């Protein structure tokens, strides 16, 4: 039998409830006896002990079973109620409480019974951290604090040691510390992390007098009078954490705990509230006037959602997991009941809900911090320069704590346009908007109604905000976060926090648009002249800025529908522009830009710019230099706004080439675009470059190639191939590897005797070394040699380092000489990463006989993988299709491979039957390769 509590040196008390009543629901997620039956577990341990089983061994066996059963009961109930997060975390805390309390009781009454303790042989155990808040996810750490009156006695050390061994045997991840009350105070003074843990300590068992002593001294000797220092320390910690997590709220794989707008931000808010306002329950902040009841309810709703996401993450992973990765997003969305609808996947609806809650957290934090400033607990923001006299505020505004505020509470009710004016005034003065003003705006967004949206003064204010102050992204982001942008432009509200479930876009749709606007303003400020010379020159020479900014603001506004977002967006632009008071001609231009905002990017990345037909078709589409300039700037901003690393020299070079060639054609006439003119100029430049060769050899070199060869490469490549072909024997294979800095790629040139399937063999050799092909073309000389050039990047999307080129060359040579068979070697290497598997990329194959004068263009849009190019080119080779060039455009997990091909007779593929047969074979190769990659 278990000894009575009176015999314990440290009487076991009932674990205390959490401080926050809102954290302790009336009921657990399932009946308490299903989670942990203390009496039954204790009786089972007693029975085994009576039969001679060591107490610790018996305890571990029965506690292990009870833990597993309790976790299963909670997980089952949570699966049935996937949003009952507060009940779930309280239940996991309750389960842990029962286990810790029982182990403490066993250690003090059975393993190390001490009926007559000395005054120093008293011990208490506390939950701290998330466990102290009774906020336990399925695999959260169990953080414990053991407190004794003085230095630990041998008895207390034995108790703690035995408890830890039992916890470790149970595979609990326990963090623990053993201290006196004085040590808690001393360490808490020097370390804010320890101080925060002590702030949330919760008594679990032992000597209740130690609990009282610790609580009283923490407030009287540590917390009292140090609120300001604590606030600054926690905010600095928060800022550092945000930087580490990427500094953005709308990162597409957010950390639900540590990310911006995540649980840690909410916890920081509650910590500060408790510390500064001496409240034990965050709900008391409503009575103190820091939050309205509606705001606090939003806070709790956001907390519940984020906790639910975290719990589901833990259960899916079977371990502690806080990163909401792409593969996890699918499963969490399904568990929480989000389904496909309205042309969008369930996971996209789920992530939109996630980001909206994260935004709520940010807004509530801002409101709370403003209240601290008002109470002088937190330092108000300093003006940018103490030497610059701050501008005076206009009528209707005042400066409050170095922030911009309305001059009266009735201002926006008297004139709703002040809702827009305050964002413009903030840009003009350089002041942050006071959260009290933001709070008032957020609560009265209904004031922005149709009459306000159609008011010419409202449009003037909005355009001033965009065009007048040089940093419109700051105003737009604040307007978006508070809901004003969606209220003024209702069409925009639908895309707020909308996630695009792919590996290409780094931001939500609304944040992507704001990033694009930011890039445009950077170009206007001449901050990107070296990186973006053409776009910078276009803006410096002058464009219609109103058209440019509105087109950029609306270019992706049609996303999330079943119809092509460019078509939907153009339709929306046709409605929005007149409402903003724009002229018909400007409306037409904006509509065209939105409708065709992907045209230039597609032409540059999916078509062969060496083919005159590509330039001619693009020039016909844009028609005027004005449109070309506007579309170029929009395209540059759009690509750069996708996310870090998306813009590179390769894309820059493609766009510069397309722009300059098209501008030349529009200026000099489309008839100037022909192969003969280009060929003659290329041969002339080669003769100049080979001026040290004898004339006969140079003439032989310029005569040995067919016309397409002269348009497909620059003079540097022509010179390289001239040297490689010189003296080349029938059995020789020559390879040249050269970094191409202008294109952010390594150029790989091959020269050898021509034979069928050569393009596929080269693609296979490059796939085996992990090279990512971004462009390729191959030509045959009149005397039977093949010249091929591939531009490749490494797995990071960069050129190969010089020291890696020898290995690259060696593997290519071994493959071309037959020492390595690509189809066999790729079996084990062509694998899909787990996090990439959830993406759906439907396969589309099209045949275009109009995009080139002499080739059929086969465009394959499908899921990317390492061996895809090899599989496609081998299929084409087996079908006796000759590949002249391949253009590869990658968008995260999606790739578009465009092949310029001829049939075995050197003709375009005109037969519909042959095209259908070829498409079937390509689809079979794609499906077979995808199945292999998923194994």
PDB file of N, CA, C and O in Angstrom, residues 32 135 146 157 162 164 200 248 254 306 353 403 445 515 541 549 591 642 679 754 851 866:
ATOM      1  N   UNK A  32     -11.685  12.845 -17.838  1.00  0.00           N
ATOM      2  CA  UNK A  32     -10.384  12.766 -17.177  1.00  0.00           C
ATOM      3  C   UNK A  32      -9.939  11.328 -16.943  1.00  0.00           C
ATOM      4  O   UNK A  32      -8.759  10.999 -17.078  1.00  0.00           O
ATOM      5  N   UNK A 135       0.119  24.583 -21.339  1.00  0.00           N
ATOM      6  CA  UNK A 135      -0.021  24.684 -22.794  1.00  0.00           C
ATOM      7  C   UNK A 135       0.921  23.664 -23.431  1.00  0.00           C
ATOM      8  O   UNK A 135       1.980  23.999 -23.936  1.00  0.00           O
ATOM      9  N   UNK A 146      12.843  22.281  -9.549  1.00  0.00           N
ATOM     10  CA  UNK A 146      12.822  21.765  -8.179  1.00  0.00           C
ATOM     11  C   UNK A 146      13.356  22.864  -7.259  1.00  0.00           C
ATOM     12  O   UNK A 146      14.425  23.428  -7.510  1.00  0.00           O
ATOM     13  N   UNK A 157      18.532  15.281  -3.499  1.00  0.00           N
ATOM     14  CA  UNK A 157      19.223  14.889  -4.722  1.00  0.00           C
ATOM     15  C   UNK A 157      18.788  13.496  -5.173  1.00  0.00           C
ATOM     16  O   UNK A 157      18.609  13.240  -6.367  1.00  0.00           O
ATOM     17  N   UNK A 162      15.975   9.972  -8.935  1.00  0.00           N
ATOM     18  CA  UNK A 162      15.050   8.863  -9.192  1.00  0.00           C
ATOM     19  C   UNK A 162      13.905   9.302 -10.108  1.00  0.00           C
ATOM     20  O   UNK A 162      13.483   8.562 -11.010  1.00  0.00           O
ATOM     21  N   UNK A 164      13.995  11.690 -12.353  1.00  0.00           N
ATOM     22  CA  UNK A 164      14.516  11.882 -13.721  1.00  0.00           C
ATOM     23  C   UNK A 164      14.727  10.544 -14.422  1.00  0.00           C
ATOM     24  O   UNK A 164      14.440  10.417 -15.624  1.00  0.00           O
ATOM     25  N   UNK A 200       6.048  32.229 -15.183  1.00  0.00           N
ATOM     26  CA  UNK A 200       4.958  31.295 -15.461  1.00  0.00           C
ATOM     27  C   UNK A 200       5.090  29.995 -14.671  1.00  0.00           C
ATOM     28  O   UNK A 200       4.619  28.951 -15.112  1.00  0.00           O
ATOM     29  N   UNK A 248       9.546  38.061 -42.265  1.00  0.00           N
ATOM     30  CA  UNK A 248       8.284  38.251 -42.956  1.00  0.00           C
ATOM     31  C   UNK A 248       7.191  37.427 -42.303  1.00  0.00           C
ATOM     32  O   UNK A 248       7.417  36.296 -41.874  1.00  0.00           O
ATOM     33  N   UNK A 254       5.864  28.808 -42.877  1.00  0.00           N
ATOM     34  CA  UNK A 254       6.110  29.510 -41.607  1.00  0.00           C
ATOM     35  C   UNK A 254       6.367  28.562 -40.446  1.00  0.00           C
ATOM     36  O   UNK A 254       5.986  27.390 -40.475  1.00  0.00           O
ATOM     37  N   UNK A 306      -3.701  28.699 -33.937  1.00  0.00           N
ATOM     38  CA  UNK A 306      -2.274  28.388 -34.006  1.00  0.00           C
ATOM     39  C   UNK A 306      -1.924  27.180 -33.147  1.00  0.00           C
ATOM     40  O   UNK A 306      -1.092  26.341 -33.543  1.00  0.00           O
ATOM     41  N   UNK A 353      -6.237  31.188 -44.034  1.00  0.00           N
ATOM     42  CA  UNK A 353      -6.726  31.356 -42.661  1.00  0.00           C
ATOM     43  C   UNK A 353      -5.556  31.529 -41.704  1.00  0.00           C
ATOM     44  O   UNK A 353      -5.595  32.375 -40.791  1.00  0.00           O
ATOM     45  N   UNK A 403       4.001  59.614 -32.693  1.00  0.00           N
ATOM     46  CA  UNK A 403       3.226  58.906 -33.703  1.00  0.00           C
ATOM     47  C   UNK A 403       2.099  59.807 -34.191  1.00  0.00           C
ATOM     48  O   UNK A 403       1.736  60.786 -33.532  1.00  0.00           O
ATOM     49  N   UNK A 445     -14.279  50.170 -40.553  1.00  0.00           N
ATOM     50  CA  UNK A 445     -14.002  50.026 -41.993  1.00  0.00           C
ATOM     51  C   UNK A 445     -15.266  50.186 -42.843  1.00  0.00           C
ATOM     52  O   UNK A 445     -15.185  50.495 -44.029  1.00  0.00           O
ATOM     53  N   UNK A 515       5.553  43.678 -52.579  1.00  0.00           N
ATOM     54  CA  UNK A 515       6.983  43.538 -52.877  1.00  0.00           C
ATOM     55  C   UNK A 515       7.293  44.079 -54.275  1.00  0.00           C
ATOM     56  O   UNK A 515       8.335  44.706 -54.499  1.00  0.00           O
ATOM     57  N   UNK A 541      13.700  57.927 -68.263  1.00  0.00           N
ATOM     58  CA  UNK A 541      13.250  58.631 -69.469  1.00  0.00           C
ATOM     59  C   UNK A 541      11.786  59.039 -69.379  1.00  0.00           C
ATOM     60  O   UNK A 541      11.334  59.913 -70.123  1.00  0.00           O
ATOM     61  N   UNK A 549       1.933  52.025 -61.770  1.00  0.00           N
ATOM     62  CA  UNK A 549       1.651  51.578 -60.404  1.00  0.00           C
ATOM     63  C   UNK A 549       0.321  50.827 -60.303  1.00  0.00           C
ATOM     64  O   UNK A 549       0.220  49.808 -59.600  1.00  0.00           O
ATOM     65  N   UNK A 591      -5.464  47.603 -68.538  1.00  0.00           N
ATOM     66  CA  UNK A 591      -6.130  46.335 -68.838  1.00  0.00           C
ATOM     67  C   UNK A 591      -5.222  45.440 -69.686  1.00  0.00           C
ATOM     68  O   UNK A 591      -5.093  44.234 -69.430  1.00  0.00           O
ATOM     69  N   UNK A 642       8.776  37.851 -56.605  1.00  0.00           N
ATOM     70  CA  UNK A 642       8.431  36.470 -56.269  1.00  0.00           C
ATOM     71  C   UNK A 642       9.107  36.043 -54.978  1.00  0.00           C
ATOM     72  O   UNK A 642       8.541  35.345 -54.148  1.00  0.00           O
ATOM     73  N   UNK A 679      22.843  36.063 -89.945  1.00  0.00           N
ATOM     74  CA  UNK A 679      23.922  35.141 -90.304  1.00  0.00           C
ATOM     75  C   UNK A 679      25.124  35.852 -90.879  1.00  0.00           C
ATOM     76  O   UNK A 679      26.273  35.553 -90.526  1.00  0.00           O
ATOM     77  N   UNK A 754      28.379  13.470 -85.520  1.00  0.00           N
ATOM     78  CA  UNK A 754      26.931  13.459 -85.306  1.00  0.00           C
ATOM     79  C   UNK A 754      26.384  12.035 -85.393  1.00  0.00           C
ATOM     80  O   UNK A 754      26.892  11.208 -86.150  1.00  0.00           O
ATOM     81  N   UNK A 851       5.045  29.266 -84.247  1.00  0.00           N
ATOM     82  CA  UNK A 851       6.003  30.051 -83.463  1.00  0.00           C
ATOM     83  C   UNK A 851       7.388  30.106 -84.043  1.00  0.00           C
ATOM     84  O   UNK A 851       8.229  30.882 -83.588  1.00  0.00           O
ATOM     85  N   UNK A 866      14.904  15.380 -61.653  1.00  0.00           N
ATOM     86  CA  UNK A 866      16.278  15.353 -62.175  1.00  0.00           C
ATOM     87  C   UNK A 866      16.394  14.727 -63.550  1.00  0.00           C
ATOM     88  O   UNK A 866      17.122  15.218 -64.417  1.00  0.00           O
TER      89      UNK A 866
END
